[in-house]
mmCIF file of C-alpha atoms and ligand atoms in Angstrom:
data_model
loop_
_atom_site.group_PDB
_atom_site.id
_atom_site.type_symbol
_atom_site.label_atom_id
_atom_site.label_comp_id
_atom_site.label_asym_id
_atom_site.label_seq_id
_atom_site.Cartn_x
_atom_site.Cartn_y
_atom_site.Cartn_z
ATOM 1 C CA UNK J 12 -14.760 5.644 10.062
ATOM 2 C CA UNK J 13 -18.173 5.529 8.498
ATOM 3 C CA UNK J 14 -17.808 8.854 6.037
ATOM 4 C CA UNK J 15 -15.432 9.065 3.188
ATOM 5 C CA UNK J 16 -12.581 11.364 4.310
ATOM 6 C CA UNK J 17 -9.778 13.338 2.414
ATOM 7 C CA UNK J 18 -6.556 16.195 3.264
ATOM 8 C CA UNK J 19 -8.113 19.347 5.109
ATOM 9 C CA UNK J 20 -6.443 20.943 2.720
ATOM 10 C CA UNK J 21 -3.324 21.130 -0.206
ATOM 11 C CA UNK J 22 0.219 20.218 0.715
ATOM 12 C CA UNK J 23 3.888 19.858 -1.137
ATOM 13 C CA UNK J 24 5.854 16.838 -0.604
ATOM 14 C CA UNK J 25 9.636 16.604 -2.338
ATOM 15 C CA UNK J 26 11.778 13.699 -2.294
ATOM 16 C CA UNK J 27 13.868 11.265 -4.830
ATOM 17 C CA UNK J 28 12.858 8.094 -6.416
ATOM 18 C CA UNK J 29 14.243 5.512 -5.054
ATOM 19 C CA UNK J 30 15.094 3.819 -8.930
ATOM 20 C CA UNK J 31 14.947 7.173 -11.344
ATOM 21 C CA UNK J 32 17.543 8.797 -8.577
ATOM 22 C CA UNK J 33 15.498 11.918 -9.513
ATOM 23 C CA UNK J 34 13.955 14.667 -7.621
ATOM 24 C CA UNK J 35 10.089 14.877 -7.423
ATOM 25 C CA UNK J 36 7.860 17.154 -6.129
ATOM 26 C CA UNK J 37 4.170 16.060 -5.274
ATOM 27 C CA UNK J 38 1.326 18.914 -4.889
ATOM 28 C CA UNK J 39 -1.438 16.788 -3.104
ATOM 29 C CA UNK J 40 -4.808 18.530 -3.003
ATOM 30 C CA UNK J 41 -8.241 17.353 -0.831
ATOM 31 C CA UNK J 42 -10.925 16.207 -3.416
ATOM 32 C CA UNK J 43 -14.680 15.242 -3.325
ATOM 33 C CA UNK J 44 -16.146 12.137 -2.292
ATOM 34 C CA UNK J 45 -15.378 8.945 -4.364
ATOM 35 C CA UNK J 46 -12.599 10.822 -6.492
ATOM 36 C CA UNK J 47 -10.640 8.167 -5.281
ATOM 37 C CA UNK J 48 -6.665 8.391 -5.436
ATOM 38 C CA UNK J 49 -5.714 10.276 -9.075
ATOM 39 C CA UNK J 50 -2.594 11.344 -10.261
ATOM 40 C CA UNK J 51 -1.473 13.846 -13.141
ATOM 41 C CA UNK J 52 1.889 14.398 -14.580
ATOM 42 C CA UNK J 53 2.404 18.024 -14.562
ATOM 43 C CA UNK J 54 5.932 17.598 -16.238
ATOM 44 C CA UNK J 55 4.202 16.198 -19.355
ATOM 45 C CA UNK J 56 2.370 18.625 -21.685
ATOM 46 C CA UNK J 57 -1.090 17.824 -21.808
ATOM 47 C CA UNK J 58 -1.130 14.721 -19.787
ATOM 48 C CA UNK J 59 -4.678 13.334 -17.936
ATOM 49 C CA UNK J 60 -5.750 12.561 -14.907
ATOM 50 C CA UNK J 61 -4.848 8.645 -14.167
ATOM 51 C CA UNK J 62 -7.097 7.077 -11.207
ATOM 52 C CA UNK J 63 -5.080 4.588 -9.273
ATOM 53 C CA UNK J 64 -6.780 1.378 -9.337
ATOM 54 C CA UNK J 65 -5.822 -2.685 -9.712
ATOM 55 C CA UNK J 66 -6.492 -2.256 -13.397
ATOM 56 C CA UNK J 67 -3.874 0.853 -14.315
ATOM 57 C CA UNK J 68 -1.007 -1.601 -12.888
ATOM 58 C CA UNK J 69 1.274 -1.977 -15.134
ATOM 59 C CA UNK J 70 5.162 -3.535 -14.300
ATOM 60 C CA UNK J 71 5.122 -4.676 -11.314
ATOM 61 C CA UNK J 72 9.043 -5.569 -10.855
ATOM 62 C CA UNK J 73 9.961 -4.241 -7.453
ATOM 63 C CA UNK J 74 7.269 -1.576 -7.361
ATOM 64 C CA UNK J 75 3.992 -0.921 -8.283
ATOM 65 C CA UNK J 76 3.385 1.210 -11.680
ATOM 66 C CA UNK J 77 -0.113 2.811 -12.700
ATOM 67 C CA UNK J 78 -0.520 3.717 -15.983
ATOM 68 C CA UNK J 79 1.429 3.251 -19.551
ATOM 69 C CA UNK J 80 3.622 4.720 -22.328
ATOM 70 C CA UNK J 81 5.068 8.137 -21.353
ATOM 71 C CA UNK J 82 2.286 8.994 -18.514
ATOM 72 C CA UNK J 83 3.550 5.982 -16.046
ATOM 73 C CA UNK J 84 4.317 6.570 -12.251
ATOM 74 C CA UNK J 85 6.558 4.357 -10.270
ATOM 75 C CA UNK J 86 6.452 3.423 -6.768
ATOM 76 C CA UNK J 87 3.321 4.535 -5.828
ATOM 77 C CA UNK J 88 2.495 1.532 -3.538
ATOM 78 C CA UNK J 89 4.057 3.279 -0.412
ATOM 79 C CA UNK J 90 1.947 6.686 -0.341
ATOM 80 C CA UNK J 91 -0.984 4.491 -1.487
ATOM 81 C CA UNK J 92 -0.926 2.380 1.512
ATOM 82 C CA UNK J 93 -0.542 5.427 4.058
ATOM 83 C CA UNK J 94 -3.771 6.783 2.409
ATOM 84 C CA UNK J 95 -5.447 3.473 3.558
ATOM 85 C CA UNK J 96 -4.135 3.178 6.688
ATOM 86 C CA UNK J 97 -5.540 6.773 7.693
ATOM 87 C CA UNK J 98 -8.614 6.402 6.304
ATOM 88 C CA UNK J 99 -7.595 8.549 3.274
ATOM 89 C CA UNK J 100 -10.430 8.190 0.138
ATOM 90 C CA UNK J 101 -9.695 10.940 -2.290
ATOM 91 C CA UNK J 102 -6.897 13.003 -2.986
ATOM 92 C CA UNK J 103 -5.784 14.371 -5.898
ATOM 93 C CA UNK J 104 -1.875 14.848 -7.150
ATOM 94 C CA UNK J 105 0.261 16.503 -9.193
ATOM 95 C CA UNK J 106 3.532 15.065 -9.713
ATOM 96 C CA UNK J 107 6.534 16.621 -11.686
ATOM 97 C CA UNK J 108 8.237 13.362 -12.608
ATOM 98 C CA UNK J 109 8.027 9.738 -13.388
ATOM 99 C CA UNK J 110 8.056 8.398 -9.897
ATOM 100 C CA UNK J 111 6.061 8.900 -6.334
ATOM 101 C CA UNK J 112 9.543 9.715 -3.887
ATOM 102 C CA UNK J 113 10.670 6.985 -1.324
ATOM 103 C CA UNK J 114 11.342 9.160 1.466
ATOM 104 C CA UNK J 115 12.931 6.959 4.287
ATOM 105 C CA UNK J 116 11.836 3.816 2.423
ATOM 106 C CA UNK J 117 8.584 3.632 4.728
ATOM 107 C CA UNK J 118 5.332 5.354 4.795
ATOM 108 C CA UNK J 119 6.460 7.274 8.157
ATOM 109 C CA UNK J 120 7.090 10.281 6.594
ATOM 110 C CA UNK J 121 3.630 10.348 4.506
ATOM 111 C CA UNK J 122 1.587 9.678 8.003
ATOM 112 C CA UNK J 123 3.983 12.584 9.427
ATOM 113 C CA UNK J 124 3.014 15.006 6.916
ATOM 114 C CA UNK J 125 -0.605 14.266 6.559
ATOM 115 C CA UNK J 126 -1.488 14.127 10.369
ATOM 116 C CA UNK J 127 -0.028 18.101 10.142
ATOM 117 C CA UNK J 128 -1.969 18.505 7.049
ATOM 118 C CA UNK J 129 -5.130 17.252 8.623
ATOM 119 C CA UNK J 130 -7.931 15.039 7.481
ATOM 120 C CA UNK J 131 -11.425 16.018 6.473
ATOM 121 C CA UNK J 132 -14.571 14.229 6.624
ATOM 122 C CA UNK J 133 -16.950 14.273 3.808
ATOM 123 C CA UNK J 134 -20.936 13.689 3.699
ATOM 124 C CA UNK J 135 -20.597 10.791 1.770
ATOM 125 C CA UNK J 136 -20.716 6.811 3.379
ATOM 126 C CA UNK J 137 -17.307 5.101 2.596
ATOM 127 C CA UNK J 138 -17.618 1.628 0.628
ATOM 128 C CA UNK J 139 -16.802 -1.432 2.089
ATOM 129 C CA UNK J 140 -15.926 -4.200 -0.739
ATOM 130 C CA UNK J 141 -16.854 -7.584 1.603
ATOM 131 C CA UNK J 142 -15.620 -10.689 0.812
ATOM 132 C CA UNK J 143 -17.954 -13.756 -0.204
ATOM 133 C CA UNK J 144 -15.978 -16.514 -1.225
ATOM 134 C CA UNK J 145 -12.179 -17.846 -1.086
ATOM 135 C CA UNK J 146 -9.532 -16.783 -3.921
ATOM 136 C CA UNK J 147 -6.086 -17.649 -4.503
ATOM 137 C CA UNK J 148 -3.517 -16.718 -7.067
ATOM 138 C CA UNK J 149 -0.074 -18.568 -7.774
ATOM 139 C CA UNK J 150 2.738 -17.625 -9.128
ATOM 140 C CA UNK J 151 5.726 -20.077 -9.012
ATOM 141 C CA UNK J 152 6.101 -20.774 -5.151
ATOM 142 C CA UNK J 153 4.398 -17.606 -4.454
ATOM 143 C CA UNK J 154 0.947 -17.379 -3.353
ATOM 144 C CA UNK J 155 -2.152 -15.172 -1.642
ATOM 145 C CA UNK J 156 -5.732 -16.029 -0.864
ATOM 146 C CA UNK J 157 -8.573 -13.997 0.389
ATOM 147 C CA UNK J 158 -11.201 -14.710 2.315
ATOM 148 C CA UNK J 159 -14.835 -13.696 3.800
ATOM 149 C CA UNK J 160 -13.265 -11.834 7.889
ATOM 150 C CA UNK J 161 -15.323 -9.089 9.092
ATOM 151 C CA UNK J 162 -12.303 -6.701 9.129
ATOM 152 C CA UNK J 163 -9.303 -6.183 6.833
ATOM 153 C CA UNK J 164 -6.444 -8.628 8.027
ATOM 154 C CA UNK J 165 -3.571 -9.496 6.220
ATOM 155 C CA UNK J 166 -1.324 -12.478 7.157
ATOM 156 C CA UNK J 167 1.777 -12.808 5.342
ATOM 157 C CA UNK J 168 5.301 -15.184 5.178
ATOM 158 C CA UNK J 169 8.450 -14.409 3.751
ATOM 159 C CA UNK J 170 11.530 -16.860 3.197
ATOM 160 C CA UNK J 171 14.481 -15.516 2.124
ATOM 161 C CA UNK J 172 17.911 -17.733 2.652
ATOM 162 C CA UNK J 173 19.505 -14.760 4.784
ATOM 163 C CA UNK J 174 20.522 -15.243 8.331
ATOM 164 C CA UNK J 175 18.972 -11.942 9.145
ATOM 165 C CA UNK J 176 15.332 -12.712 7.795
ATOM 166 C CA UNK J 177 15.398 -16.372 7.322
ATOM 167 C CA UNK J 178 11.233 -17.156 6.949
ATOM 168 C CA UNK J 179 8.889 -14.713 8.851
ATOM 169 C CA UNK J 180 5.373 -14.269 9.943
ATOM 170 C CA UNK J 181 3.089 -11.538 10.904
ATOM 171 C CA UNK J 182 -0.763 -11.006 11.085
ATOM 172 C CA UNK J 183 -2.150 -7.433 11.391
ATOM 173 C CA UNK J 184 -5.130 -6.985 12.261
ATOM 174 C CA UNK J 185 -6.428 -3.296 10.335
ATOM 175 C CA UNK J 186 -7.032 -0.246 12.674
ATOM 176 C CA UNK J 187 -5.453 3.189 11.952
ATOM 177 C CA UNK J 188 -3.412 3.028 15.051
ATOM 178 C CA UNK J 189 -2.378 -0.570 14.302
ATOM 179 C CA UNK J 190 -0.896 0.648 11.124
ATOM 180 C CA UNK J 191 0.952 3.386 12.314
ATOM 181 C CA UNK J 192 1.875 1.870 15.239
ATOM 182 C CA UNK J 193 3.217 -1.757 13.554
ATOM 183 C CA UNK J 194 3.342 -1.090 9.580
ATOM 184 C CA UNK J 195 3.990 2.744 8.741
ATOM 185 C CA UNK J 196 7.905 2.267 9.986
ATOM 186 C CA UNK J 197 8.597 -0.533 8.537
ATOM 187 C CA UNK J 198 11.015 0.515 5.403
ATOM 188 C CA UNK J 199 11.668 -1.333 2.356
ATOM 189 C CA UNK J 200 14.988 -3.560 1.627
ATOM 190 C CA UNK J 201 17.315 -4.865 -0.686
ATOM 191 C CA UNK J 202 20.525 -7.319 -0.539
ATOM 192 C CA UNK J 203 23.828 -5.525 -1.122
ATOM 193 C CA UNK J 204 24.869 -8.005 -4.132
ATOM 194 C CA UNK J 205 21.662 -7.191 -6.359
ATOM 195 C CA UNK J 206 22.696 -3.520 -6.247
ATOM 196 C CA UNK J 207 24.792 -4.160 -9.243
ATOM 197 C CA UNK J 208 22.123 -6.213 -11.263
ATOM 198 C CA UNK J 209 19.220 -3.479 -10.781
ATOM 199 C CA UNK J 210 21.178 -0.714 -11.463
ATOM 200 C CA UNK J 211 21.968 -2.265 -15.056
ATOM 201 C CA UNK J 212 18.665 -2.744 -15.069
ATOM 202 C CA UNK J 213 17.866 0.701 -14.798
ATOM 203 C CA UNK J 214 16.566 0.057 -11.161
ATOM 204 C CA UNK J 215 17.267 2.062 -8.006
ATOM 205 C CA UNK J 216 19.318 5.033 -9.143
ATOM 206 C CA UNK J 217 18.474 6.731 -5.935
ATOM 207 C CA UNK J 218 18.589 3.828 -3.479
ATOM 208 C CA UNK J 219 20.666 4.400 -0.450
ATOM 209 C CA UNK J 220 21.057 3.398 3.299
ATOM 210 C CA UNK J 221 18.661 6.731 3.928
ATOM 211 C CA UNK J 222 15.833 4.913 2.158
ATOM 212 C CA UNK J 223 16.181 1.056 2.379
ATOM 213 C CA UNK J 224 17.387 -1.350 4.748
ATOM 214 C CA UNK J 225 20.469 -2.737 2.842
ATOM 215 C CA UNK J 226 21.721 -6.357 3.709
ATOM 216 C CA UNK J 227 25.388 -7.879 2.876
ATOM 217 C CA UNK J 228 26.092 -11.538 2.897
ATOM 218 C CA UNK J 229 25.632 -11.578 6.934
ATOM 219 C CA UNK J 230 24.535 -8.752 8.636
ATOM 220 C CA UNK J 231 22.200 -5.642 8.222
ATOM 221 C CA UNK J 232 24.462 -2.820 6.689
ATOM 222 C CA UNK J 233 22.647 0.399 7.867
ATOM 223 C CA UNK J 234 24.222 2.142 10.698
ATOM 224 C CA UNK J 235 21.315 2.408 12.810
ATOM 225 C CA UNK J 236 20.218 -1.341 12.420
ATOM 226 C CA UNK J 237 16.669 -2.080 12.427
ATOM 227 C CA UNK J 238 13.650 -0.273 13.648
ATOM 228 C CA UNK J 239 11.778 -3.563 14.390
ATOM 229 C CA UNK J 240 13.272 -6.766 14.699
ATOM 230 C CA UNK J 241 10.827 -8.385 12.052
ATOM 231 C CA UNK J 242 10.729 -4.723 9.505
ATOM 232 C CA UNK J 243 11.140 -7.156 6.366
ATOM 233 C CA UNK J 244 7.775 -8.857 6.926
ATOM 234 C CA UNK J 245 5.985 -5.841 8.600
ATOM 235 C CA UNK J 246 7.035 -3.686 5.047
ATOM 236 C CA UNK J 247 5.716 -6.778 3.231
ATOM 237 C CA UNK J 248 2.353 -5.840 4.781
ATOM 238 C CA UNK J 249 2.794 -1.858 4.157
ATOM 239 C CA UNK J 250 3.018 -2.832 0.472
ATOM 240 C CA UNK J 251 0.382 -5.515 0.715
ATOM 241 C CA UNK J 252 -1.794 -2.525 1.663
ATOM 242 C CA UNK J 253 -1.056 -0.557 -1.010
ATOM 243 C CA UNK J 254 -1.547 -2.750 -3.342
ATOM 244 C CA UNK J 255 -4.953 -4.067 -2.719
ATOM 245 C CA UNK J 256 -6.166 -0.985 -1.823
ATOM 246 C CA UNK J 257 -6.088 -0.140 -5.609
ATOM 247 C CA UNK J 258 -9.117 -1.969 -5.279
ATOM 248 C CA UNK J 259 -10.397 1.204 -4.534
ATOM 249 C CA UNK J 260 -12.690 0.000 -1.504
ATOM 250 C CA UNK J 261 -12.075 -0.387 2.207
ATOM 251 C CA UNK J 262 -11.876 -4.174 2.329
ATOM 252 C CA UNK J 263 -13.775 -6.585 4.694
ATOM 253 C CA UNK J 264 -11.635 -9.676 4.498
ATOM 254 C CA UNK J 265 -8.708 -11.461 5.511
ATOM 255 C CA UNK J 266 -5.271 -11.614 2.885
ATOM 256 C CA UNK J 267 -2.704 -14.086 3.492
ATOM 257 C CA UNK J 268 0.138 -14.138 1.674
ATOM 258 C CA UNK J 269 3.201 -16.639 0.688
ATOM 259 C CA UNK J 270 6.134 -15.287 -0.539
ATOM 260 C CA UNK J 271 4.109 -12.545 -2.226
ATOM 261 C CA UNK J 272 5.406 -9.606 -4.378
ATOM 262 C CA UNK J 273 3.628 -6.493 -6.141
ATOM 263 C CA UNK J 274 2.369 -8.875 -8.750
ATOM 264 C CA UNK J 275 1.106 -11.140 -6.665
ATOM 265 C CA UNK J 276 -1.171 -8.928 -5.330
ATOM 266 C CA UNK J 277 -1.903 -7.613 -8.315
ATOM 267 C CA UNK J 278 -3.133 -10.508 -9.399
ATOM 268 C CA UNK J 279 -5.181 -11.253 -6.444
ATOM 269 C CA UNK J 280 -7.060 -7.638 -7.045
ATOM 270 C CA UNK J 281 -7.899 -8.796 -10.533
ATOM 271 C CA UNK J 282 -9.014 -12.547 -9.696
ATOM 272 C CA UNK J 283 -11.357 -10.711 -7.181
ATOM 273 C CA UNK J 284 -12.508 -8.040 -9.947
ATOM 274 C CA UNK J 285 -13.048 -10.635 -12.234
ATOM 275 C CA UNK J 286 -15.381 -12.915 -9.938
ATOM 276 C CA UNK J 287 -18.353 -10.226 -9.365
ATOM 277 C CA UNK J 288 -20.123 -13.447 -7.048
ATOM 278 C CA UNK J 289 -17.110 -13.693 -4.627
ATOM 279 C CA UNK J 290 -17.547 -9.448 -3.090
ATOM 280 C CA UNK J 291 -19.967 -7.417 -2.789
ATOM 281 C CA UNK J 292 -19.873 -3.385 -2.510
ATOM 282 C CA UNK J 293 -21.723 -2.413 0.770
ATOM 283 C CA UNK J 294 -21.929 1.425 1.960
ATOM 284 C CA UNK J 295 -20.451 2.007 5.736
ATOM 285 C CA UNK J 296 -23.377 3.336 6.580
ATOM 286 C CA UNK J 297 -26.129 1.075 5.700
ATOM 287 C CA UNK J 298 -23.474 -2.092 6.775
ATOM 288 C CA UNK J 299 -24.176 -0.402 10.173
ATOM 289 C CA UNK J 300 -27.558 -0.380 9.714
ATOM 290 C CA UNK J 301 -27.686 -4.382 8.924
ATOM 291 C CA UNK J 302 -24.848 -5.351 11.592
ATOM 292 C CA UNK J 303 -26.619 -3.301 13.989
ATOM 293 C CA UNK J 304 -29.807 -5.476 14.006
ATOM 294 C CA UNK J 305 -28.211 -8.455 14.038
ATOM 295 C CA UNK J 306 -24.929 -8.961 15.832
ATOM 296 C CA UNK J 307 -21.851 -6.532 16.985
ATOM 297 C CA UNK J 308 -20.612 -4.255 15.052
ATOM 298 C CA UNK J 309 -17.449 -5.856 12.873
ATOM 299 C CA UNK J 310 -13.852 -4.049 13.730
ATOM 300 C CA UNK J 311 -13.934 -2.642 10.261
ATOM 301 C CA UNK J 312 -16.312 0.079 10.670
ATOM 302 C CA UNK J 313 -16.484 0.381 14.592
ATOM 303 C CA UNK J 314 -13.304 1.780 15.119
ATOM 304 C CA UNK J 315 -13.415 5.953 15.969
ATOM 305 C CA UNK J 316 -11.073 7.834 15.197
HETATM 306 ZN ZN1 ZN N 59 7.716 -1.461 -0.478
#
């Protein structure tokens, strides 16, 4: 966990977007140490490379988008936080469309394909971005805070005035094996009588009961039910983690979260970004090095893998 890692080597994902309704095909290739996560439209003539990071988000109404004008990518908030969960530094991608595809509504089919794919590790110490001092961001009711914790963990709450969710509550504590084990299933979901209302709205052209939980007035619609009792608050997390890890660090620190949403925690990447005295960027390596002579190692960067 101490050296940057990326794929072993190139691999082809295609799926839909979950709100275009179109097909997209991904070309993910392994890329040198702090590349970071970067993302080129190959159906656009010309177009750049776009780095993910906090400040390329741009809408932030029920997904995350990087970038602007004709070179934006939607949704990219689920593949982003299966990168983090494995470890996953720097990868490059081609996409042939405007949006990252939703697969089952989770990240399990991202940690499927990349444990085949295989993970390299580079020469290069990872970056821990460590927490100094306490943050919060509100918006409306909704709010997060961060906070110095030797190890990324993310508390969160939900409320939502449905008999099947009603107000949840989860803390995860950041290993890989935690996250695949408790986050990576957890799909995404949406109430039955706001289908109508985003669709005008251009919104979830290609959502279905193969890629979101979808709830009626009572009862969980989907066939197959639910793959944890608490999903809704466990996929809260999933996107939690892929939005802050636009910071672009591995993060030493603990998140909770109140009602939050993508711009939420947005927001909380930018308060943090904008406060240079409340983190500091520490290498893996030499954070051993100092932890070492002093106390136990923190979770963060003793876990093997
Ligand atoms: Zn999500």
């Amino acid at each position: 966990m101490l050296y940057q890692r990326t794929i072993a080597k190139d691999v082809i994902v295609t799926g839909i977007g979950i709100h275009s309704g179109k097909k997209v095909t991904m070309h993910l290739y392994p890329a040198e140490a702090d590349t970071g996560v970067q993302f080129k439209r190959v159906d656009i003539k010309n177009s750049n490379w776009m780095k993910a990071d906090a400040l390329s988000v741009g809408a932030t109404e029920n997904n995350t988008t990087i970038g602007s004008g004709i070179e934006t990518i939607y949704t990219v908030e689920h593949l982003l936080s299966v990168f983090y969960g494995l470890g996953i530094n720097n990868v490059k991608i081609e996409i042939d469309g405007p949006e990252v595809p939703i697969m089952d509504g989770s990240g399990a089919s991202f940690v499927f394909l990349l444990k085949e794919t295989g993970l390299k590790i580079l020469n290069k110490s990872k970056k821990f971005l460590v927490v100094l001092e306490k943050l919060r961001v509100e918006f409306e009711d909704k709010w997060a805070e961060i906070e110095p914790h030797p190890n990324l963990s993310i508390e969160s709450t939900i409320v939502f005035a449905h008999p099947k969710i009603k107000k949840q509550n989860f803390r995860f504590d950041f290993s890989c094996e935690n996250y695949i084990e408790q986050i990576s299933r957890a799909r995404t979901f949406g109430m039955l009588k706001d289908v109508d209302m985003l669709k005008r709205k251009g919104l979830i052209k290609g959502g279905s009961l193969d890629n979101a939980i979808v709830l009626d007035d009572y009862n969980v619609v989907n066939p197959e039910g639910l793959r944890f009792e608490n999903e809704f608050i466990r996929h809260k997390i999933l996107d939690t983690i892929g939005d802050v890890s636009l910071l672009g660090y591995d993060i030493a620190g603990k998140i909770t979260t109140y009602k939050s949403g993508h711009n939420v925690h947005n927001l909380l990447c930018r308060k943090l970004l904008e406060n240079p005295s409340a983190y500091e960027i520490v290498s893996a390596t030499s954070l051993q090095e100092e932890v070492h002579n002093s106390f136990a190692l923190p979770q963060a960067i003793s876990i093997s893998h």
